[in-house]
mmCIF file of C-alpha atoms in Angstrom:
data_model
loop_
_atom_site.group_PDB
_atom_site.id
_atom_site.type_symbol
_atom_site.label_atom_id
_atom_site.label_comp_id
_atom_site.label_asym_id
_atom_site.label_seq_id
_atom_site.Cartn_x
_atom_site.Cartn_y
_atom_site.Cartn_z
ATOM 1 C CA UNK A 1 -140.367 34.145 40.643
ATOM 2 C CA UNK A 2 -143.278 36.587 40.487
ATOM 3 C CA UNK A 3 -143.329 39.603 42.074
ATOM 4 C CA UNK A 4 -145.655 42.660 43.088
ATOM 5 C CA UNK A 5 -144.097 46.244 43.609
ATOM 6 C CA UNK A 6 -146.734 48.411 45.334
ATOM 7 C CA UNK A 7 -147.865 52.103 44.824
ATOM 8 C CA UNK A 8 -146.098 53.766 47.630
ATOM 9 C CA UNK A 9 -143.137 55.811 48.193
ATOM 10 C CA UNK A 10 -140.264 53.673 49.843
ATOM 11 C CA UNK A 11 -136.890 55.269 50.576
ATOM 12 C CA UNK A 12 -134.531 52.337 49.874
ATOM 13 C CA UNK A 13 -130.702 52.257 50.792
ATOM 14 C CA UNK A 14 -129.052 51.958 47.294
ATOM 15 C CA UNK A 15 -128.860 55.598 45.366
ATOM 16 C CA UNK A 16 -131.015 55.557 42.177
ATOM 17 C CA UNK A 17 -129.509 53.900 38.647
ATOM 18 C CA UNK A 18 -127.213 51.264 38.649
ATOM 19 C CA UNK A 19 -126.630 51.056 42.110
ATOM 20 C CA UNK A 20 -130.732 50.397 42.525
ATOM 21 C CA UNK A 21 -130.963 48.146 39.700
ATOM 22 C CA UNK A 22 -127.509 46.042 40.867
ATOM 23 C CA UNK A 23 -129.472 45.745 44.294
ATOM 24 C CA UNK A 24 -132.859 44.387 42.354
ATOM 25 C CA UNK A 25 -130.927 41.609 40.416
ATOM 26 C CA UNK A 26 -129.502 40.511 43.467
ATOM 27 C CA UNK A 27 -132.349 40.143 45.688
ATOM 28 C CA UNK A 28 -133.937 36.876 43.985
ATOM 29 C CA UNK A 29 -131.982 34.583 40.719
ATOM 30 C CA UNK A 30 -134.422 35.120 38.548
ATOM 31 C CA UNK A 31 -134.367 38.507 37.754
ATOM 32 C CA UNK A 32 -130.561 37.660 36.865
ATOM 33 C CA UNK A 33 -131.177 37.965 32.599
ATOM 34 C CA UNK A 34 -128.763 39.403 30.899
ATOM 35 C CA UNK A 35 -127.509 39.206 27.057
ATOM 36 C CA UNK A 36 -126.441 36.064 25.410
ATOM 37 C CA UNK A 37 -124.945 37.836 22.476
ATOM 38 C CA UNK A 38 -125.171 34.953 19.836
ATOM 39 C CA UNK A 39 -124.315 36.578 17.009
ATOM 40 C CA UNK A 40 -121.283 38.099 18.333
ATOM 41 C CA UNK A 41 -120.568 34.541 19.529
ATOM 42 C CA UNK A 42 -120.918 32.567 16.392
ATOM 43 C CA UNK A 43 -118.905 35.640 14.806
ATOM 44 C CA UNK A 44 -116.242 35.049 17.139
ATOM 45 C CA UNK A 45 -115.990 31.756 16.077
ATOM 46 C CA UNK A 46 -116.571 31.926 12.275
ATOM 47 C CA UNK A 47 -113.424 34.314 12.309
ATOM 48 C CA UNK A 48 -111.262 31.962 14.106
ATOM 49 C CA UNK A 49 -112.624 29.238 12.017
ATOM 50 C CA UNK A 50 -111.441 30.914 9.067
ATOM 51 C CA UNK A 51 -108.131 31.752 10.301
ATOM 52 C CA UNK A 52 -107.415 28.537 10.897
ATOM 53 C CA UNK A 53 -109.008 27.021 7.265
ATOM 54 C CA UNK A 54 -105.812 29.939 5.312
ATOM 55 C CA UNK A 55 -103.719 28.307 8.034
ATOM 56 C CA UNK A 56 -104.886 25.467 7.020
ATOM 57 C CA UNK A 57 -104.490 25.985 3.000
ATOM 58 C CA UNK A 58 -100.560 27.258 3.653
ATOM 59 C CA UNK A 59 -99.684 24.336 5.471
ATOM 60 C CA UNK A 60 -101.126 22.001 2.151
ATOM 61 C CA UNK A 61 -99.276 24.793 -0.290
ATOM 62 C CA UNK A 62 -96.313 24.226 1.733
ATOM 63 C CA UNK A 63 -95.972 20.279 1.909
ATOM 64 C CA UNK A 64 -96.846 20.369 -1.961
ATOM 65 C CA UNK A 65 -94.483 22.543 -2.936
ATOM 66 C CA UNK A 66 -91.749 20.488 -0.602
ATOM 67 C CA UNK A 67 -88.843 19.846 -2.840
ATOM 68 C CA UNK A 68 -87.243 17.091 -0.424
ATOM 69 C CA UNK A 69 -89.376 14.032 0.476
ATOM 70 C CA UNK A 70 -87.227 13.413 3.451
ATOM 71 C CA UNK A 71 -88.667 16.368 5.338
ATOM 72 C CA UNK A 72 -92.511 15.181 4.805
ATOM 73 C CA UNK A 73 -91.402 11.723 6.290
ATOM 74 C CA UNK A 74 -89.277 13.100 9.275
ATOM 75 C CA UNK A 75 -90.369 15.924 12.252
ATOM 76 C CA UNK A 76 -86.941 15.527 13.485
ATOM 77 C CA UNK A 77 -85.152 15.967 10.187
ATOM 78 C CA UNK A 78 -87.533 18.701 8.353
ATOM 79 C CA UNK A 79 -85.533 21.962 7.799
ATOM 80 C CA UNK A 80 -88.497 24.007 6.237
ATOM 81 C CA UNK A 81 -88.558 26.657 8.295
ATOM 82 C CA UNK A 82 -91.984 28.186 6.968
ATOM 83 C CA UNK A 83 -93.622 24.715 7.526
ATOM 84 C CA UNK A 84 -92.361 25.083 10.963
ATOM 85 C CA UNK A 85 -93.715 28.854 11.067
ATOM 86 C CA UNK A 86 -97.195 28.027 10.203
ATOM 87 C CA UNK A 87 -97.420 24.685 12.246
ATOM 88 C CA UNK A 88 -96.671 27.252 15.245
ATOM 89 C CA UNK A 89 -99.048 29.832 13.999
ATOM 90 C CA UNK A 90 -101.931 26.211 14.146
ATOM 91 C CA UNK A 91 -100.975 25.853 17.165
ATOM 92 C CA UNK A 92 -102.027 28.733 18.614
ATOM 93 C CA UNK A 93 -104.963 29.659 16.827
ATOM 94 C CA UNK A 94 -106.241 26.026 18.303
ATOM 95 C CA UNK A 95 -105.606 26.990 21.177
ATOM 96 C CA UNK A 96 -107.656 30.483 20.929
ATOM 97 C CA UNK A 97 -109.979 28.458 19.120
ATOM 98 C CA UNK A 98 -110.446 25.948 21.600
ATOM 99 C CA UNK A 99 -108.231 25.585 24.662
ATOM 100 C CA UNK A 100 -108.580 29.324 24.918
ATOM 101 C CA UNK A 101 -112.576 28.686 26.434
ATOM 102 C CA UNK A 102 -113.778 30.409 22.874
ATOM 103 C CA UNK A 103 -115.549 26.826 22.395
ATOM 104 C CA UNK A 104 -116.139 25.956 26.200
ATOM 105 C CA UNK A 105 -117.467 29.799 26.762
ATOM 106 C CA UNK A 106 -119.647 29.648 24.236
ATOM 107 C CA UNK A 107 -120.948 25.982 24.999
ATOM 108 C CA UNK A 108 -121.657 26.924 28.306
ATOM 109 C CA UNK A 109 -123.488 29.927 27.580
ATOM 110 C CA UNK A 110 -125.770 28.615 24.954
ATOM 111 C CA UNK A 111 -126.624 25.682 27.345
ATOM 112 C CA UNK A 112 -128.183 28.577 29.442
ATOM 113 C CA UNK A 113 -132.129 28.901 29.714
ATOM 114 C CA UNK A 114 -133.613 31.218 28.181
ATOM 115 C CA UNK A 115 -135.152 34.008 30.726
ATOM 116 C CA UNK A 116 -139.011 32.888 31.471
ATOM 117 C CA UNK A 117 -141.816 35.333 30.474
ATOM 118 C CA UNK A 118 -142.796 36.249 34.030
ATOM 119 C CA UNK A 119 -139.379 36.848 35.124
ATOM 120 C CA UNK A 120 -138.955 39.476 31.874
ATOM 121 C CA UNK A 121 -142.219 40.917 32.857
ATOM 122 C CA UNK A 122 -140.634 41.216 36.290
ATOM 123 C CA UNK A 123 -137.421 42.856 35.564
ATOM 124 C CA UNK A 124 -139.445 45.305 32.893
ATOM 125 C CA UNK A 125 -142.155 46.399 35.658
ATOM 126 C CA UNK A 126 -139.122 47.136 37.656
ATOM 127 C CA UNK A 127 -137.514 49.184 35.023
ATOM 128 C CA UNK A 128 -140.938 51.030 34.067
ATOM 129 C CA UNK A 129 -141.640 51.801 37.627
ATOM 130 C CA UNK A 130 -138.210 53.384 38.726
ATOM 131 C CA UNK A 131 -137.124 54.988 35.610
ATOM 132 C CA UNK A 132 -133.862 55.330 36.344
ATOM 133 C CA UNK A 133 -131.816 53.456 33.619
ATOM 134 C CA UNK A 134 -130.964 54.847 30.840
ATOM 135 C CA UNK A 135 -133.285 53.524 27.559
ATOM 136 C CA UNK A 136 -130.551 52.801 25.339
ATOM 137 C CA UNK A 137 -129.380 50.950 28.264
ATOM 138 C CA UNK A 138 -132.482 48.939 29.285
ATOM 139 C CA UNK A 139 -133.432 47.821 25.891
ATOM 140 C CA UNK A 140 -131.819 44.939 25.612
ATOM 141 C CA UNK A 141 -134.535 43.359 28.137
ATOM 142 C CA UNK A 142 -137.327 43.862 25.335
ATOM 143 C CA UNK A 143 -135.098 41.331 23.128
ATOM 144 C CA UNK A 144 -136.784 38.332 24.266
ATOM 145 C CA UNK A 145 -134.498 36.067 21.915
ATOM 146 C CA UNK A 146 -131.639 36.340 22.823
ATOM 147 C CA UNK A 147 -131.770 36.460 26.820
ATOM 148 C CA UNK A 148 -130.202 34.027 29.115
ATOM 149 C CA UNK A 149 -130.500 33.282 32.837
ATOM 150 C CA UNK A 150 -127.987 32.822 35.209
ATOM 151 C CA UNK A 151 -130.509 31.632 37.362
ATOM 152 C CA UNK A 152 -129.623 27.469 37.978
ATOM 153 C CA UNK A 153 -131.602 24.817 36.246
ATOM 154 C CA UNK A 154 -134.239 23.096 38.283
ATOM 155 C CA UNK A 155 -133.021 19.988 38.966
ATOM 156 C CA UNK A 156 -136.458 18.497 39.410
ATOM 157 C CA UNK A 157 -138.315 19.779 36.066
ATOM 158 C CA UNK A 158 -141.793 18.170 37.497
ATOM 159 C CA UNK A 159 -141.304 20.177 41.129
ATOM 160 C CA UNK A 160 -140.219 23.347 39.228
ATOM 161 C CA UNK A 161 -143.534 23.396 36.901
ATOM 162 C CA UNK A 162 -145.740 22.412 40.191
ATOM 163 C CA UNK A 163 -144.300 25.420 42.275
ATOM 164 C CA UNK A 164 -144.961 27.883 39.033
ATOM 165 C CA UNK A 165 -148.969 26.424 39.111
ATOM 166 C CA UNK A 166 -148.866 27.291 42.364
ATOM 167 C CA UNK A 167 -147.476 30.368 42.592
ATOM 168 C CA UNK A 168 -149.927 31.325 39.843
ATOM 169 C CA UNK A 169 -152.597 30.480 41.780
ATOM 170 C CA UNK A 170 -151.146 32.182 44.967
ATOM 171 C CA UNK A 171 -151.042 35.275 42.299
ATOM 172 C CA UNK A 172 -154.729 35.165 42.203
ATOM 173 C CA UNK A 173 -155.758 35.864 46.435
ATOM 174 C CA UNK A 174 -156.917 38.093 47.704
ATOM 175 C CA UNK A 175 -153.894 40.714 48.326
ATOM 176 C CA UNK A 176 -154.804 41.028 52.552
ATOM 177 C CA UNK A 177 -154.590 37.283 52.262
ATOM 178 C CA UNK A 178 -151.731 36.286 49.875
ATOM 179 C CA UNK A 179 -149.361 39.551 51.582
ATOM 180 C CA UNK A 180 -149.048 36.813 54.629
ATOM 181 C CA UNK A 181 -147.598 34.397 52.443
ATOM 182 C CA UNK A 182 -145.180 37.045 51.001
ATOM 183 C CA UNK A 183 -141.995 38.484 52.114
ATOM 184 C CA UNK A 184 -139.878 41.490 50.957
ATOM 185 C CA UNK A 185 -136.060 41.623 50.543
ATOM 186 C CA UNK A 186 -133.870 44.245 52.638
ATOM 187 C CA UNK A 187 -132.573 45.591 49.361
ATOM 188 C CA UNK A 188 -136.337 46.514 47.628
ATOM 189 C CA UNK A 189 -138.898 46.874 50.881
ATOM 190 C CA UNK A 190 -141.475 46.809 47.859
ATOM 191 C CA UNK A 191 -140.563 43.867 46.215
ATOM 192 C CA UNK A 192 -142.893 41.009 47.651
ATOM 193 C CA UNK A 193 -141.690 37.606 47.158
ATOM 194 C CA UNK A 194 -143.331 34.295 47.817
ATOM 195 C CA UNK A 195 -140.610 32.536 49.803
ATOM 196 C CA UNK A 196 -139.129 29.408 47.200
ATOM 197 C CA UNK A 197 -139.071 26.648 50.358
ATOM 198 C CA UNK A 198 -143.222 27.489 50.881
ATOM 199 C CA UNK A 199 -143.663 26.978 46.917
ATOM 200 C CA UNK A 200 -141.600 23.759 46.701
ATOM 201 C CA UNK A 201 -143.551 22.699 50.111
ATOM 202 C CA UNK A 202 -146.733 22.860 48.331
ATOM 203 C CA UNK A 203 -145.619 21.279 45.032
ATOM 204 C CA UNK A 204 -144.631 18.468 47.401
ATOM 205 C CA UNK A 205 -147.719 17.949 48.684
ATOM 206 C CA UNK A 206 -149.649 18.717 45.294
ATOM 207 C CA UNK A 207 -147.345 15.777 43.893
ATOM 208 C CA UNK A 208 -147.786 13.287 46.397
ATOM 209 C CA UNK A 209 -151.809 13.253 46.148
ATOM 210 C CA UNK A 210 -151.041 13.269 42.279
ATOM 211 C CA UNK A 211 -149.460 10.049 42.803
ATOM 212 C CA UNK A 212 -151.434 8.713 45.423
ATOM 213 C CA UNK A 213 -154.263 9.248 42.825
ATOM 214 C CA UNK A 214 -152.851 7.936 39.870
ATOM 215 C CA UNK A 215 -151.740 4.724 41.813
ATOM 216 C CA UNK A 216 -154.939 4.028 43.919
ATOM 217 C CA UNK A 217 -157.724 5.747 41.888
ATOM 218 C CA UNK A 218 -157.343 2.753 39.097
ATOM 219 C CA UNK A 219 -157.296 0.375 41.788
ATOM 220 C CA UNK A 220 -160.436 1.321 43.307
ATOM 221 C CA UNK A 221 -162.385 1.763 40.111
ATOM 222 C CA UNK A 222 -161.099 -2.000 39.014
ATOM 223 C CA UNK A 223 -162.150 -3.355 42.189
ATOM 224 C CA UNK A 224 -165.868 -1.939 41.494
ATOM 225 C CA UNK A 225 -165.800 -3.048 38.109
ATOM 226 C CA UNK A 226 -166.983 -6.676 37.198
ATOM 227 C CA UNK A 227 -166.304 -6.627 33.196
ATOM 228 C CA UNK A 228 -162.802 -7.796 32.681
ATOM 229 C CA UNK A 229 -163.281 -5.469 29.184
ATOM 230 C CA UNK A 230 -163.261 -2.455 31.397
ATOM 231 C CA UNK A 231 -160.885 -3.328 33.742
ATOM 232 C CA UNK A 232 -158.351 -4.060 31.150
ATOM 233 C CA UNK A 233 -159.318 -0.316 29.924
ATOM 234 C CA UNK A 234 -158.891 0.820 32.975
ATOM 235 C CA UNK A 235 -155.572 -0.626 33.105
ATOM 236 C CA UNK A 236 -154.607 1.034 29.441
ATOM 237 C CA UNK A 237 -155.466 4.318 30.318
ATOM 238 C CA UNK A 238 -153.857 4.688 33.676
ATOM 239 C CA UNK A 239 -150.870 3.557 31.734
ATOM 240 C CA UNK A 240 -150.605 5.931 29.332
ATOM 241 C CA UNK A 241 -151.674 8.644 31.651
ATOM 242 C CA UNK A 242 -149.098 7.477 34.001
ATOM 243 C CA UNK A 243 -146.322 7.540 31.414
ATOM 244 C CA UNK A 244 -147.361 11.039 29.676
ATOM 245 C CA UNK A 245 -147.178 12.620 32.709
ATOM 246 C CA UNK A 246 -143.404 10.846 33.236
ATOM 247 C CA UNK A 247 -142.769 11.731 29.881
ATOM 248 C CA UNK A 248 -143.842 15.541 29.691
ATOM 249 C CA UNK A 249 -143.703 16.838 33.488
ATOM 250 C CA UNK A 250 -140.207 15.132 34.110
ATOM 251 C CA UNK A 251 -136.627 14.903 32.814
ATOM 252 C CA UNK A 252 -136.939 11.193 33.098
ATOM 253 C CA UNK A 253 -134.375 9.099 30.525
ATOM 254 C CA UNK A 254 -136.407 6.739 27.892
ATOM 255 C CA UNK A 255 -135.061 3.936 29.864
ATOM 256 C CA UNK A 256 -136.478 5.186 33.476
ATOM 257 C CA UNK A 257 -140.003 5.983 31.587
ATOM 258 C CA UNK A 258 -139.897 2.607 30.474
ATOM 259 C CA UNK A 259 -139.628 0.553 34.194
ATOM 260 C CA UNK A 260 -141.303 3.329 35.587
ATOM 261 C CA UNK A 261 -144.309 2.140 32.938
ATOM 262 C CA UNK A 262 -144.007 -1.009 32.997
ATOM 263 C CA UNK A 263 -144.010 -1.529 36.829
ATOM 264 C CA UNK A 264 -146.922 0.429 37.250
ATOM 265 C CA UNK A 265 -149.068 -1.699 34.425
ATOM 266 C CA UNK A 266 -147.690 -4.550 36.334
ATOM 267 C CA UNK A 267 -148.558 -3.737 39.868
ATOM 268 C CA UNK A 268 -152.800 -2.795 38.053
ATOM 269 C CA UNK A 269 -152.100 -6.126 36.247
ATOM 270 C CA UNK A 270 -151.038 -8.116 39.734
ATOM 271 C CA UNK A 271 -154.122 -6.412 41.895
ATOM 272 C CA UNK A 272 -156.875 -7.689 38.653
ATOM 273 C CA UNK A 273 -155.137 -11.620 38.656
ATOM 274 C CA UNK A 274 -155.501 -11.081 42.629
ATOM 275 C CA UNK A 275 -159.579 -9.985 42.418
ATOM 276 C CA UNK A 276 -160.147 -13.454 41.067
ATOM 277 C CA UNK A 277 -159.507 -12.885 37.225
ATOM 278 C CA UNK A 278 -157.505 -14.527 35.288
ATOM 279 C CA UNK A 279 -155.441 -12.303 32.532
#
């Protein structure tokens, strides 16, 4: 979320330095950005991946070299006690390599989101104005690539990206009026936040009339329409508008876009056979 930190001198409770800055990624998720580290990541798992290819190239040496069929075609019966020394040594490289969360840890951290540019811009105003953190230590907040958030995913994409237009706009009052709609958190008295249930209040509202619009707005330009060439138009373009906006301001499944588009070109298609014109 956006923030404002004011001119004045407030004394807050944490000590200066890490203490301050722990207190600041704490009071709202999405100043919580921190390193992804792919590099080290995918060099983690290159290395492991290659341990396990010479593991991999012994084991073949081995069961070529095998001078006694009857231990290739029996586990029970095999006697090679190398074979047996590098199965083990497959065994638990697998299990760094996979059972041992290298895979899962690294699945679940490149599934992250990346940090948003206002919430960078955020956490590098803070760092500007306090001055407190070391640079070597801060710089890895200027490495816009290869940031992650632990901040959770919206799970409505369309009401995320309505509170953000709103909040933008919010940005833009007058400060006298906008500082009503603002509140502080007891860790940073001058950090003003605009509260996330007021934002996602709006975007409800902003939504609904969307809708409202996109359903009765065709309707009512139909109805005053007498050229069936229009109406059926009028019909197209809702449509498509109706389905982009499905399509880019949602997380909606092909399947879900496709009822959702079809039952709203059949409820314009219904109300024009209604009006007394055959389609």
């Amino acid at each position: 979320m956006c923030c404002w930190i004011n001119n004045q001198v407030v004394t807050t409770t944490f000590p200066a330095g890490y203490p301050s800055f722990a207190a600041f990624l704490g009071s709202h998720a999405s100043f919580r950005i921190f390193r992804r580290f792919t590099s080290l990541r995918l060099r983690l798992m290159l290395c492991k991946q290659d341990d396990l290819c010479i593991l991999e190239q012994q084991l073949d040496a081995i069961d070529s070299s095998e001078s006694r069929l009857l231990y290739l075609g029996s586990v029970r019966q095999d006697q090679n006690a190398e074979r047996k020394r590098v199965l083990h040594e497959i065994d638990v490289a697998l299990c760094e390599y996979e059972k041992d969360s290298l895979v899962e840890r690294n699945e679940r951290t490149f599934a992250r989101q990346e940090g948003r540019s206002r919430d960078l811009t955020n956490v590098r105003n803070w760092l500007s104005d306090k001055g407190s953190i070391a640079r070597k230590e801060s710089e890895y907040i200027e490495n816009s690539t290869d940031l992650m958030t632990l901040e959770k995913p919206a799970e409505d994409s369309a009401l995320d990206g309505a509170a953000g237009m709103i909040e933008r706009v919010l940005m833009r009052l007058p400060r006298l009026l906008s500082s009503r709609l603002r509140v502080s958190h007891s860790s940073e008295p001058r950090l003003w936040i605009f509260p996330r249930r007021l934002l996602h209040g709006l975007a409800r509202v902003l939504l609904a009339w969307l809708l409202i619009a996109l359903l009765f707005v065709p309707i009512v330009l139909i109805y005053g329409t007498k050229s069936v060439r229009t109406r059926l138009i009028l019909i197209g373009v809702s449509a498509t508008l109706f389905i982009f906006i499905l399509t880019v301001g949602t997380k909606a499944k092909t399947a879900e876009v496709f009822v959702a588009g079809t039952t709203y070109a059949t409820v314009l298609v219904v109300f024009l056979a209604q009006n007394g014109i055959d389609v």
